[in-house]
Coordinates of C-alpha atoms in Angstrom, one line a residue:
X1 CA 7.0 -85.6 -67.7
X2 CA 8.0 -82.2 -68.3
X3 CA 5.0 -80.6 -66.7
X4 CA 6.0 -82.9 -63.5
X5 CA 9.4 -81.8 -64.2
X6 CA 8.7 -78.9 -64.3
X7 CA 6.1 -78.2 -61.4
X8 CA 8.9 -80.5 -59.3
X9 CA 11.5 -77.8 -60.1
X10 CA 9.2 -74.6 -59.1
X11 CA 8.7 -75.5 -55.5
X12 CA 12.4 -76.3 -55.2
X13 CA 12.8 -72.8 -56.2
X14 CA 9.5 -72.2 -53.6
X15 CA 11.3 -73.6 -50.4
X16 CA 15.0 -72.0 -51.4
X17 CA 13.1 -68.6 -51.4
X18 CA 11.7 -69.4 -48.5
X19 CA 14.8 -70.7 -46.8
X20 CA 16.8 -68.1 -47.6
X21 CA 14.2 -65.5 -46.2
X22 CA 14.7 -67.6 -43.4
X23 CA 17.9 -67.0 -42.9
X24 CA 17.7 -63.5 -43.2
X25 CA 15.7 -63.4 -40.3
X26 CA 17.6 -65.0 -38.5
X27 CA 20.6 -62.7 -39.4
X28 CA 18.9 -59.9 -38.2
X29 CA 17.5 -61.2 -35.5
X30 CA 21.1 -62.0 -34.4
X31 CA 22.3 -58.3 -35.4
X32 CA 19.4 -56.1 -33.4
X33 CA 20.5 -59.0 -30.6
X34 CA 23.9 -58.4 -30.3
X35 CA 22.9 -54.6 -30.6
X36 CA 20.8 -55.2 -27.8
X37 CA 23.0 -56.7 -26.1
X38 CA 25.4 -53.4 -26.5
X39 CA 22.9 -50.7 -25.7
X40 CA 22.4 -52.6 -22.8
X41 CA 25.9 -53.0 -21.9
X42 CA 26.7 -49.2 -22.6
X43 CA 23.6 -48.4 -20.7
X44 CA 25.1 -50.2 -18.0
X45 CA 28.2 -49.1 -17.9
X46 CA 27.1 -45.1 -18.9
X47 CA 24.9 -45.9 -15.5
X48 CA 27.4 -47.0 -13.8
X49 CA 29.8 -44.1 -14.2
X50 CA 27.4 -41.7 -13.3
X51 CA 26.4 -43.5 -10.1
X52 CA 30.1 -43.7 -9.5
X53 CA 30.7 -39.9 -10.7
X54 CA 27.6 -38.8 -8.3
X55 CA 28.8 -40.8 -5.8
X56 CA 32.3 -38.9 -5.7
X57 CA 30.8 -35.5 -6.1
X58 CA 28.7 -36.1 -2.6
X59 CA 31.7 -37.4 -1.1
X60 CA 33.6 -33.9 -2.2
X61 CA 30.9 -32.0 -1.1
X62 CA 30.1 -33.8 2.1
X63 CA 33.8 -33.2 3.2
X64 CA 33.2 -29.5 2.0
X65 CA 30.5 -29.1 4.4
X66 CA 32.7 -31.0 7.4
X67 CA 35.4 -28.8 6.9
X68 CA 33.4 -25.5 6.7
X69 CA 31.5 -26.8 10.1
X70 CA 35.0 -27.2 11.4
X71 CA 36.1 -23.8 10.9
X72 CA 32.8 -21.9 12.3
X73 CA 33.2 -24.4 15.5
X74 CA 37.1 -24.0 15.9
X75 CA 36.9 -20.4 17.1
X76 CA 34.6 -21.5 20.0
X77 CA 36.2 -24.7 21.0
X78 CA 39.7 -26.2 21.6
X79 CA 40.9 -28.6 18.6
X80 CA 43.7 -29.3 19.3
X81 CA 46.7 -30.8 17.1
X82 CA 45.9 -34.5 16.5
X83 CA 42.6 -34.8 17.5
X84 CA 40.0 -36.4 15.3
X85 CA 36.5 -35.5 15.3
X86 CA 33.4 -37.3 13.4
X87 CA 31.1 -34.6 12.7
X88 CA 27.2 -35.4 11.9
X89 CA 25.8 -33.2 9.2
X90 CA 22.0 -32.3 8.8
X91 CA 21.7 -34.4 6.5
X92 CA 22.4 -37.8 8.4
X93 CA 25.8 -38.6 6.7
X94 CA 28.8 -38.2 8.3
X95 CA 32.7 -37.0 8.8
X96 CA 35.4 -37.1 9.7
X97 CA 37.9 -34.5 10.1
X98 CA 41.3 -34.4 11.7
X99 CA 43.3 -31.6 12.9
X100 CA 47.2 -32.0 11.8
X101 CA 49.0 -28.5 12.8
X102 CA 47.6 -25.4 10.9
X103 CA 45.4 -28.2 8.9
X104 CA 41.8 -30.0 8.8
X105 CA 42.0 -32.8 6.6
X106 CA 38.2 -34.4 6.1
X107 CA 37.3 -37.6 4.9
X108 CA 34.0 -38.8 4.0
X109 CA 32.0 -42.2 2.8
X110 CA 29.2 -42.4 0.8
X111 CA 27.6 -46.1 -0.3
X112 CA 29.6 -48.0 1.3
X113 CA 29.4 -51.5 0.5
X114 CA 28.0 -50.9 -2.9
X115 CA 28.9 -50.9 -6.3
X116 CA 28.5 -47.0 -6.2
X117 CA 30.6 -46.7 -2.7
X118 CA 32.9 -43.5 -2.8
X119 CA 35.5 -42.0 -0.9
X120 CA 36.9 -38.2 -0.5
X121 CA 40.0 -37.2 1.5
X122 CA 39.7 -33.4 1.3
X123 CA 42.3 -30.7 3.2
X124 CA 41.8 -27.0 4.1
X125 CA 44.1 -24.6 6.1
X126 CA 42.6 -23.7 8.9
X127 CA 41.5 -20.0 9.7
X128 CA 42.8 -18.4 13.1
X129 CA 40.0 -16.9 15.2
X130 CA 41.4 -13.1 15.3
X131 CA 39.2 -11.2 17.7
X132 CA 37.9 -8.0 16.0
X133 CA 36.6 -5.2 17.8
X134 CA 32.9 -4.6 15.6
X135 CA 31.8 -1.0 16.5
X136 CA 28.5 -0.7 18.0
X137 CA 26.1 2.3 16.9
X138 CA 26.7 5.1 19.3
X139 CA 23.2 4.6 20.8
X140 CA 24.4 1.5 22.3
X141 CA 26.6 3.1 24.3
X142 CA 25.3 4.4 28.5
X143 CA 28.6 6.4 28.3
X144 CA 30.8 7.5 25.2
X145 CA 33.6 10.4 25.1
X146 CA 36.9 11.0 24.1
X147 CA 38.4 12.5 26.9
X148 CA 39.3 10.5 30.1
X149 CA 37.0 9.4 32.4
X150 CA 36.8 8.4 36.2
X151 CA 34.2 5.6 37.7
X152 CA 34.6 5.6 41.5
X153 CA 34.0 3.5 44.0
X154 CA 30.5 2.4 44.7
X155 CA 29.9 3.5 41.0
X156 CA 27.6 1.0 38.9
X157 CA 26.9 1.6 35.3
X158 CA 24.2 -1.0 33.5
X159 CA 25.4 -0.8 30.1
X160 CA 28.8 -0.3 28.3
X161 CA 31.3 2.7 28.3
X162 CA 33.7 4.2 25.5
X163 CA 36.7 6.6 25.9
X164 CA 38.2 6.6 22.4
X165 CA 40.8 8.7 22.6
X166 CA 42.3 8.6 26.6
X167 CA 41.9 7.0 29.7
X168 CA 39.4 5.0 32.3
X169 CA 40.0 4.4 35.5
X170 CA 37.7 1.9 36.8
X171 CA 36.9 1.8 40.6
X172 CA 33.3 0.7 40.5
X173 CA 31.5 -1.7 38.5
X174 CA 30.5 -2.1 35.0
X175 CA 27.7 -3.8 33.6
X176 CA 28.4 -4.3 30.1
X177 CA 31.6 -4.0 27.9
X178 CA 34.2 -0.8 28.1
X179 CA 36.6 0.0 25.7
X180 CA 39.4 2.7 25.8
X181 CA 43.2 3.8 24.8
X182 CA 44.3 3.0 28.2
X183 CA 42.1 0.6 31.2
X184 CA 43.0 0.8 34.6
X185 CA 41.3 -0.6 37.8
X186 CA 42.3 1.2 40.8
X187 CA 39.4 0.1 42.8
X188 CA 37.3 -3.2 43.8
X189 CA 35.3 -2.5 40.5
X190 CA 33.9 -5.2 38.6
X191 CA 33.3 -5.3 34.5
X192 CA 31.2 -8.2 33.7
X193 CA 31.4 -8.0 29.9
X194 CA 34.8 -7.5 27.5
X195 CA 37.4 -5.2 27.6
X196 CA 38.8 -3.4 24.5
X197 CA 42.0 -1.7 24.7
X198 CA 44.0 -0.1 21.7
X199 CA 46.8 0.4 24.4
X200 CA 46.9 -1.3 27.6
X201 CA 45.2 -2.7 30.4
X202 CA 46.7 -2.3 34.1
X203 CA 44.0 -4.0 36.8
X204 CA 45.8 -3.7 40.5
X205 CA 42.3 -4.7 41.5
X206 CA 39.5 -5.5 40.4
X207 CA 37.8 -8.3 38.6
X208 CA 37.1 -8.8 35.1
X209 CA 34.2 -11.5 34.2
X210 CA 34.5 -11.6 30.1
X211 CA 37.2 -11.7 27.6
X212 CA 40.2 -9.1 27.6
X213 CA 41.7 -7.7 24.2
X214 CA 44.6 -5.6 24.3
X215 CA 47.1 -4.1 22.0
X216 CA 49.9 -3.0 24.0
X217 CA 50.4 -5.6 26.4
X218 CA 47.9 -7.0 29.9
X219 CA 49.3 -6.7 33.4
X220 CA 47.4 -8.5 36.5
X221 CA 48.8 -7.7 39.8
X222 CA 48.0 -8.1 43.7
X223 CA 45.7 -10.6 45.6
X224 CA 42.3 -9.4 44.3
X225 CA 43.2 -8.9 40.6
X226 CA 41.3 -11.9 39.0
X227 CA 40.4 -12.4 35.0
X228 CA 37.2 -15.5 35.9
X229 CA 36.6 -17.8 32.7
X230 CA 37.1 -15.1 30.3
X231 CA 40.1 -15.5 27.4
X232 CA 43.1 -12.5 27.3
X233 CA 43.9 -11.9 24.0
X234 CA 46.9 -9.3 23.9
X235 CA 49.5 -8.0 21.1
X236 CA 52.2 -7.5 23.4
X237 CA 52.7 -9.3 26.9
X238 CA 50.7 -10.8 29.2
X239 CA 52.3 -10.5 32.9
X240 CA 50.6 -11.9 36.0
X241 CA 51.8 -11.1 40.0
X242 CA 51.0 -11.2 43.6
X243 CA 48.1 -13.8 44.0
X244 CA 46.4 -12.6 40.6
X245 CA 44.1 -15.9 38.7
X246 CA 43.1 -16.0 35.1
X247 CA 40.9 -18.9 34.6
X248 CA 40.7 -18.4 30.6
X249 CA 43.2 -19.4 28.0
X250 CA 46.0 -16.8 26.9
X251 CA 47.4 -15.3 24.0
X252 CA 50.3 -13.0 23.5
X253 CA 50.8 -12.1 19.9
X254 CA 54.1 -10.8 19.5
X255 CA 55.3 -11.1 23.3
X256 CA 55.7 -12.9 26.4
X257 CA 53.8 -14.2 29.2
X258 CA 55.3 -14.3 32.5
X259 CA 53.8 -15.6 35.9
X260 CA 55.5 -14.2 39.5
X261 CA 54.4 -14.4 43.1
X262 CA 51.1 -16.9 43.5
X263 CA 49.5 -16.2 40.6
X264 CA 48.2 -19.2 38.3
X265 CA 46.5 -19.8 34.8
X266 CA 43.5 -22.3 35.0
X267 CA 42.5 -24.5 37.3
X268 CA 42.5 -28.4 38.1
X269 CA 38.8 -28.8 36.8
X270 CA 39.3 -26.4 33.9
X271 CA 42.6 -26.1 32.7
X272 CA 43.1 -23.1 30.4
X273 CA 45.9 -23.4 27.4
X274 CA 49.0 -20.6 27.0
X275 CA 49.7 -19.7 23.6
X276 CA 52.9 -17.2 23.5
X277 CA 55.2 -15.8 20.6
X278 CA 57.6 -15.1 22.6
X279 CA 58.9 -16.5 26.1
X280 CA 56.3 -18.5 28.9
X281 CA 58.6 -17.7 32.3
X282 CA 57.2 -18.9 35.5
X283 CA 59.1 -18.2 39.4
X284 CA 58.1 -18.7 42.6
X285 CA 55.1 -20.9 43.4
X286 CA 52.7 -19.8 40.2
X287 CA 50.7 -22.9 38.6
X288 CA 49.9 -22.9 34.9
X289 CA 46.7 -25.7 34.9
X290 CA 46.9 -26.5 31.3
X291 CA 48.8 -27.0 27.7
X292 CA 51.7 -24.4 27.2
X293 CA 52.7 -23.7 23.8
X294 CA 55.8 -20.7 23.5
X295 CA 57.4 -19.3 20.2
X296 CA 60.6 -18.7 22.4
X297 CA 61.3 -20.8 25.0
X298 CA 59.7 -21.7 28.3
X299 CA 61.6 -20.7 31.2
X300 CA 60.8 -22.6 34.9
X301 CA 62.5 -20.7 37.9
X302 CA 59.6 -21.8 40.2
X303 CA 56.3 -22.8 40.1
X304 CA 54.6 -26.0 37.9
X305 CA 52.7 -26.5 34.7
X306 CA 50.1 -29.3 35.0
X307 CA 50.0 -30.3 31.0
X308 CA 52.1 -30.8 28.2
X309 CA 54.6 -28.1 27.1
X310 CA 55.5 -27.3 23.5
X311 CA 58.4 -24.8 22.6
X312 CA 60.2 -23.7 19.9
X313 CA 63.3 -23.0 21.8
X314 CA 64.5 -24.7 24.9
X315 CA 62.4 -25.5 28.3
X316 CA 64.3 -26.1 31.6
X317 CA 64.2 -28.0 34.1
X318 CA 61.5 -27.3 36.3
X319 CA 58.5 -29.4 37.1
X320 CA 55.9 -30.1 34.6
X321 CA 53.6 -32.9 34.3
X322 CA 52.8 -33.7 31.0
X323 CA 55.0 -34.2 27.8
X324 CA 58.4 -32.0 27.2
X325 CA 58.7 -31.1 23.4
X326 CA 61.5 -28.4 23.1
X327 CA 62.4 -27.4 19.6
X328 CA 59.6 -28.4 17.9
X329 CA 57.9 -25.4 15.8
X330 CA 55.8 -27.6 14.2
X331 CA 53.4 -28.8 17.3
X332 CA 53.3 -25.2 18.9
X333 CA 50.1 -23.5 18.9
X334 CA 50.0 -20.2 17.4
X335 CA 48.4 -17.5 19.8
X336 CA 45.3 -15.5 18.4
X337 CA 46.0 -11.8 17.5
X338 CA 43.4 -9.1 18.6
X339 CA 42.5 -6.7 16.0
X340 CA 41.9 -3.3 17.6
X341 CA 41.7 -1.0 14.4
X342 CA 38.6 -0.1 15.1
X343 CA 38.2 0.9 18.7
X344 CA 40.0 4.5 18.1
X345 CA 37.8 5.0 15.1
X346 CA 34.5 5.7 16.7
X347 CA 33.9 9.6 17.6
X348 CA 31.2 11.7 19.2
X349 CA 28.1 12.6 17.0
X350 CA 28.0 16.2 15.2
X351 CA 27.3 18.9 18.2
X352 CA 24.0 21.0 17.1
X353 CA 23.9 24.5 15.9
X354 CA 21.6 26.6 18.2
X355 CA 21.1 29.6 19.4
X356 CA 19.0 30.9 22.2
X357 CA 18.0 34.4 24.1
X358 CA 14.7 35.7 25.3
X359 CA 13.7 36.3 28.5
X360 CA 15.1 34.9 31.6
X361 CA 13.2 32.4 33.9
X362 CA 13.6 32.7 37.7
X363 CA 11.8 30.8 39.9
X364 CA 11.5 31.4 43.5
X365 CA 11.1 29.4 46.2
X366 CA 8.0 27.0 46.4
X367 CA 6.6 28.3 43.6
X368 CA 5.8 26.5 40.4
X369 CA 6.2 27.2 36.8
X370 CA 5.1 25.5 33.0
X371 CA 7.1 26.5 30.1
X372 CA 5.7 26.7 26.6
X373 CA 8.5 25.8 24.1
X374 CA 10.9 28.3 22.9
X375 CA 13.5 30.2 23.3
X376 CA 14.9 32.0 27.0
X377 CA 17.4 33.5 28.6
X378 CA 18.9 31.9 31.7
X379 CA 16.9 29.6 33.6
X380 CA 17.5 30.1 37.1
X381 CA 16.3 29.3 41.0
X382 CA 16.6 32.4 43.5
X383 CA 17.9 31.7 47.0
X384 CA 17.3 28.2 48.3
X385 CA 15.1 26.5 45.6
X386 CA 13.4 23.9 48.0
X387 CA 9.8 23.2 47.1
X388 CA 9.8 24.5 43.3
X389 CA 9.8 23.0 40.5
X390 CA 9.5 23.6 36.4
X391 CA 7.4 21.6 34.1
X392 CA 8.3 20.8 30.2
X393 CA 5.7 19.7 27.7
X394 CA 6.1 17.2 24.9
X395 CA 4.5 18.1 21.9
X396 CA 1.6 16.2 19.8
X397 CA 2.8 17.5 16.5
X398 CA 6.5 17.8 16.8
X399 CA 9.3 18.3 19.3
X400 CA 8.8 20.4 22.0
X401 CA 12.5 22.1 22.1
X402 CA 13.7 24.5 24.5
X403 CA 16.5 26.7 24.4
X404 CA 18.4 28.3 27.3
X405 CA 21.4 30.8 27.8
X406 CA 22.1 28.4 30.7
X407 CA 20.3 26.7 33.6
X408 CA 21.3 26.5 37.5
X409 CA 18.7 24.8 39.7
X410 CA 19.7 24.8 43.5
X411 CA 18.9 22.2 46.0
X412 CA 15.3 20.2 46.0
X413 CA 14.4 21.5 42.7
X414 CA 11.7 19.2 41.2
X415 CA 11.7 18.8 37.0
X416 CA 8.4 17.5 35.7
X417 CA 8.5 16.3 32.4
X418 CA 4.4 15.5 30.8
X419 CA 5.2 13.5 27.8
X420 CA 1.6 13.0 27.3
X421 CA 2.1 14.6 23.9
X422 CA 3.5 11.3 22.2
X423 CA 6.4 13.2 20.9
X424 CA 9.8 13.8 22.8
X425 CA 10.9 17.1 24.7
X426 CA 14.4 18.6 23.8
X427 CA 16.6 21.3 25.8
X428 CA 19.5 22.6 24.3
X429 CA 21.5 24.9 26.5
X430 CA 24.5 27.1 25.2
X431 CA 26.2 27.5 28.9
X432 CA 26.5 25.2 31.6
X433 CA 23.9 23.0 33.1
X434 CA 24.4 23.4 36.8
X435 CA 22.3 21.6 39.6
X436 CA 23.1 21.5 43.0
X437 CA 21.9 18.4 44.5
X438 CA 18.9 16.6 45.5
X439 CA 17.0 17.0 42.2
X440 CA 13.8 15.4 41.8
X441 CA 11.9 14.0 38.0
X442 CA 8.7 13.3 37.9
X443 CA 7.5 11.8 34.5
X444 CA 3.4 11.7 33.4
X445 CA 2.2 9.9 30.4
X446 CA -1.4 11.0 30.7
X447 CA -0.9 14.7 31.9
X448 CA -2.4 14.4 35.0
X449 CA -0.7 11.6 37.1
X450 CA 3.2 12.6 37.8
X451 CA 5.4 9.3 39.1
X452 CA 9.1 9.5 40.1
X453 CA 11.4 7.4 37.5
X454 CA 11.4 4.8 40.1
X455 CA 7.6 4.0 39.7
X456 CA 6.6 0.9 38.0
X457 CA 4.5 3.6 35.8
X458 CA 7.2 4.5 34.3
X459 CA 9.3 2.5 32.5
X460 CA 12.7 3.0 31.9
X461 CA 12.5 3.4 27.8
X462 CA 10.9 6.1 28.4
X463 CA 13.9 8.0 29.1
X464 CA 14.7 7.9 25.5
X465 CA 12.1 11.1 24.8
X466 CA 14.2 13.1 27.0
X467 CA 17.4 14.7 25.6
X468 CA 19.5 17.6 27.0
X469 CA 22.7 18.9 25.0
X470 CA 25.1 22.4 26.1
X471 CA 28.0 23.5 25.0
X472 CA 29.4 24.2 28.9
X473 CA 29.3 21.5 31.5
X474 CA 27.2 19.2 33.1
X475 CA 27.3 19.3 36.8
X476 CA 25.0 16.9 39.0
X477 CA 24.6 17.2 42.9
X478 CA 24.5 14.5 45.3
X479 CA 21.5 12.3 46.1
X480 CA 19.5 13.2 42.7
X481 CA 17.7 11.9 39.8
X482 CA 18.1 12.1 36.7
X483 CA 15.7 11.1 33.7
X484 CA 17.1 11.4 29.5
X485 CA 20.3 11.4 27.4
X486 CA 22.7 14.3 28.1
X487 CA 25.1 15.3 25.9
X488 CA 28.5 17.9 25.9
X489 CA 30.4 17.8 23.1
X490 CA 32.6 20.8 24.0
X491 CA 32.4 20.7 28.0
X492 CA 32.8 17.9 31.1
X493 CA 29.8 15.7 32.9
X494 CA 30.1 15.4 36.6
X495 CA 28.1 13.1 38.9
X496 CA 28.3 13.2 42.8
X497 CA 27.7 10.7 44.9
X498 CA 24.3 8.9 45.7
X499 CA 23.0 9.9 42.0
X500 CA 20.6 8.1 39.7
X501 CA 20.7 8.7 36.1
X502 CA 18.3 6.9 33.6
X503 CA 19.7 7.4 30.2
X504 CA 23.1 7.8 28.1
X505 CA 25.6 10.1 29.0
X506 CA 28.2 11.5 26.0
X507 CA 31.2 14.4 26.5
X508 CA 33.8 15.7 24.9
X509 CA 35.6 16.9 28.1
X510 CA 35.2 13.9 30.3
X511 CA 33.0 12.1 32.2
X512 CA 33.8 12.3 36.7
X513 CA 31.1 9.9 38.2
X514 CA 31.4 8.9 41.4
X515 CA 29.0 6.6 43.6
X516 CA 26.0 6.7 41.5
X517 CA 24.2 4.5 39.4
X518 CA 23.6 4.8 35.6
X519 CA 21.0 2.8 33.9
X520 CA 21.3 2.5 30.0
X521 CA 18.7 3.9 27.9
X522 CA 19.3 4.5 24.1
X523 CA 18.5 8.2 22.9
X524 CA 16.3 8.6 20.2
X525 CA 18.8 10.8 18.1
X526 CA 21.5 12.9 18.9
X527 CA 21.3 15.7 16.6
X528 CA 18.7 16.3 13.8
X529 CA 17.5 20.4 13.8

């Protein structure tokens, strides 16, 4: 019995060992379940906060990316208070961005409809578009001094022009930019690019197809005085008379605009928006076709604005079409300022230190001669000059320069210039440069076959391997050519009429051109002996 007994008891003990081994296993199963069931909840949840946290960031820098876009497209086109844009990035997603004042405020959505959906509500102050003058290199330039300069009628230059330090008065036309202290149009002239003035800029006549930027105030007068699409930007006033027609929008920084006679600001298709710090006046029967916005107040004695009219001072009575809001700061529309620093800051290149003397070079009538490089006397024609001519060599290892006490050609004298070398032929002349009229250039590239500079041979570029500098004057005759840069830092450049030049033109003593033609052509260098 006690064997049975016993044996009975052992696999008691047998199956509670095994039970309770059992249950063990089942403990810990349970445990690594319910720590399972943890990792995978902070797994979820750690996911979940960085899809949420990712989300947000691309919101932020969505609306980043809207609000930079904004600012690069605000100086080109007309946001206006209140008006909302949606904006589609690059990368497919888009925003949207609100104008409110001086303001953009952007908003943007990512994942919408999803767990991970985000939103950003970003603002920035908006940047002002101030027009800055950026200096061109000198090269850039068909005509640069620093003394005043005269364009007459019938006058066309193809490329800009730059008086730093005085005066232009523009009669003929201008293709390309001009800048100046002072710009006047006296003429019927025509400047197709901008205008740069660090003082002021008076057109009686005359038409103006780019942008105007002035610092001491913009005057339009008379029936042909006409500014087409282009924007006036000015630091002073802006006044407008007689039948004169800006079709761009206007800004006076720190003055007034004022519209007399039958002059008008936009048109019906394209209205064009006035931005004043000071007083918008209008009398008799002028037309503003577009938004006014004045820092002062906007004073009707005539005329009509087709548009809405902002003021923070008082309007009258007067007729206008669109909304009246006097006294309210907030909605007007600052004008942009012109920044002009830089226009008085650009100056002639360094003058070259030469000498020259040798023998002197006469040439008579219908004879010929070829000059070797090197320094001379005066270079001279005897009597009536008709049928002669002189002919300069480029070199094949270097320059070829030429110096000269002074040189006076008379009439029909013919200048042959054989750039067949590959390098570039300079003449630098301590007196004047004096040619009485009918000059002729013939250019060859191969050293045997000489074109005039109005043969397809010979492209214009090519005027860029001719260079002239004297410390006198430069005085050109009627009805001649000219080929190459020309430059007098110390003396004046003259032009008669009927002239074609092919090159750039720089003085120190001021340029007279009258009824000619100049055609750009960038100078290799200026000064480097």
């Amino acid at each position: 019995m006690k064997n049975h007994t016993h044996s009975t008891s052992s696999k008691a003990s047998n199956h509670v060992r095994k039970g309770g081994v059992l249950v063990g296993m089942v403990a810990v199963m349970m445990v690594v379940g319910i720590m399972g069931v943890s990792v995978i909840a902070l797994t979820q949840g750690s996911e979940r906060s960085y899809l949420s946290a990712n989300a947000n960031t691309r919101a932020y820098y969505l609306t980043d990316s809207g609000l930079r876009y904004a600012q690069t497209i605000f100086c080109e086109d007309d946001w206006r208070h209140g008006r909302t844009r949606r904006l589609r990035l690059d990368s497919g997603d888009e925003v949207e961005i609100i104008r409110l004042v001086d303001t953009f405020w952007a908003t943007a959505e990512v994942d919408v409809g999803t767990p991970k959906e985000a939103r950003a509500l970003v603002p920035m102050p908006l940047s002002l578009c101030g027009e800055q003058f950026e200096a061109n290199p000198l090269e850039e330039f068909a005509i640069f001094g620093d003394v005043g300069i005269s364009l007459g009628n019938n006058t066309i230059i193809r490329g800009d022009v730059a008086i730093t330090g005085d005066n232009i008065d523009i009669q003929g036309d201008v293709v390309g930019a001009v800048l100046a202290k002072n710009i006047e149009f006296t003429g019927q002239g025509t400047v197709t690019g901008d205008i740069f003035a660090s003082g002021f800029v008076d057109i009686r006549t005359g038409a103006v197809i780019g942008d105007i930027h002035a610092a001491n105030g913009i005057t339009l007068r008379s029936t042909q005085a006409t500014a087409f699409d282009g924007w006036l930007f000015s630091n002073a006033s802006v006044a407008l008379s007689g039948r004169a027609a800006v079709g761009g929008h206007v800004h006076a920084c720190g003055g007034d605009v004022s519209l007399s006679g039958s002059s008008s600001i936009g048109t019906p298709e394209n209205p064009a928006e006035v931005r004043a710090s000071g007083n918008v006046t209008l009398s008799g029967s002028t037309r503003i076709y577009g938004d006014v916005h004045a820092g002062g107040s906007v004073i009707m004695g005539g005329g009509a604005i087709i548009g809405n009219v902002y003021a923070a001072g008082t309007i009258s009575s007067g007729s206008i079409s669109g909304l009246r809001l006097p006294n309210s700061p907030t909605f007007v529309e600052s004008p942009i300022c012109p920044d002009l620093s830089n226009v008085d800051g650009l100056d002639l290149p360094e003058a070259t230190d030469f000498s020259s003397g040798g023998p002197n070079v006469n040439i008579n009538r219908n004879s010929s001669a070829t000059l070797n490089a090197g320094s001379y006397g005066d270079l001279s024609t005897r009597n009536n000059s008709s049928g002669s001519q002189m002919t300069f060599s480029a070199g094949s290892s270097g320059h070829s320069d030429y110096f000269f006490e002074s040189v006076d050609l008379g009439n029909s004298f013919t200048i042959r210039y054989n750039l067949s070398g590959g390098n570039d032929i300079r003449i630098f002349v301590e007196g004047d440069i004096d040619i009485s009229r009918e000059l002729n250039i013939l250019v060859s590239l191969n050293g045997i076959n000489y074109f005039s500079i109005n043969d397809p041979a010979i492209p214009n570029s090519i005027a860029s391997r001719v260079y002239w500098e004297s410390t006198g004057d430069y005085d050109l005759g009627n009805s001649s050519d000219w080929f190459g840069a020309v430059f007098t830092p110390d003396g004046s450049l003259s032009v008669s009429n009927g002239s074609l030049m092919i090159g750039s033109f720089f003085s120190g003593g001021g340029h007279n051109i009258q009824a000619s033609t100049v055609v750009h052509v960038p100078p290799n260098y200026f000064s480097d002996l």
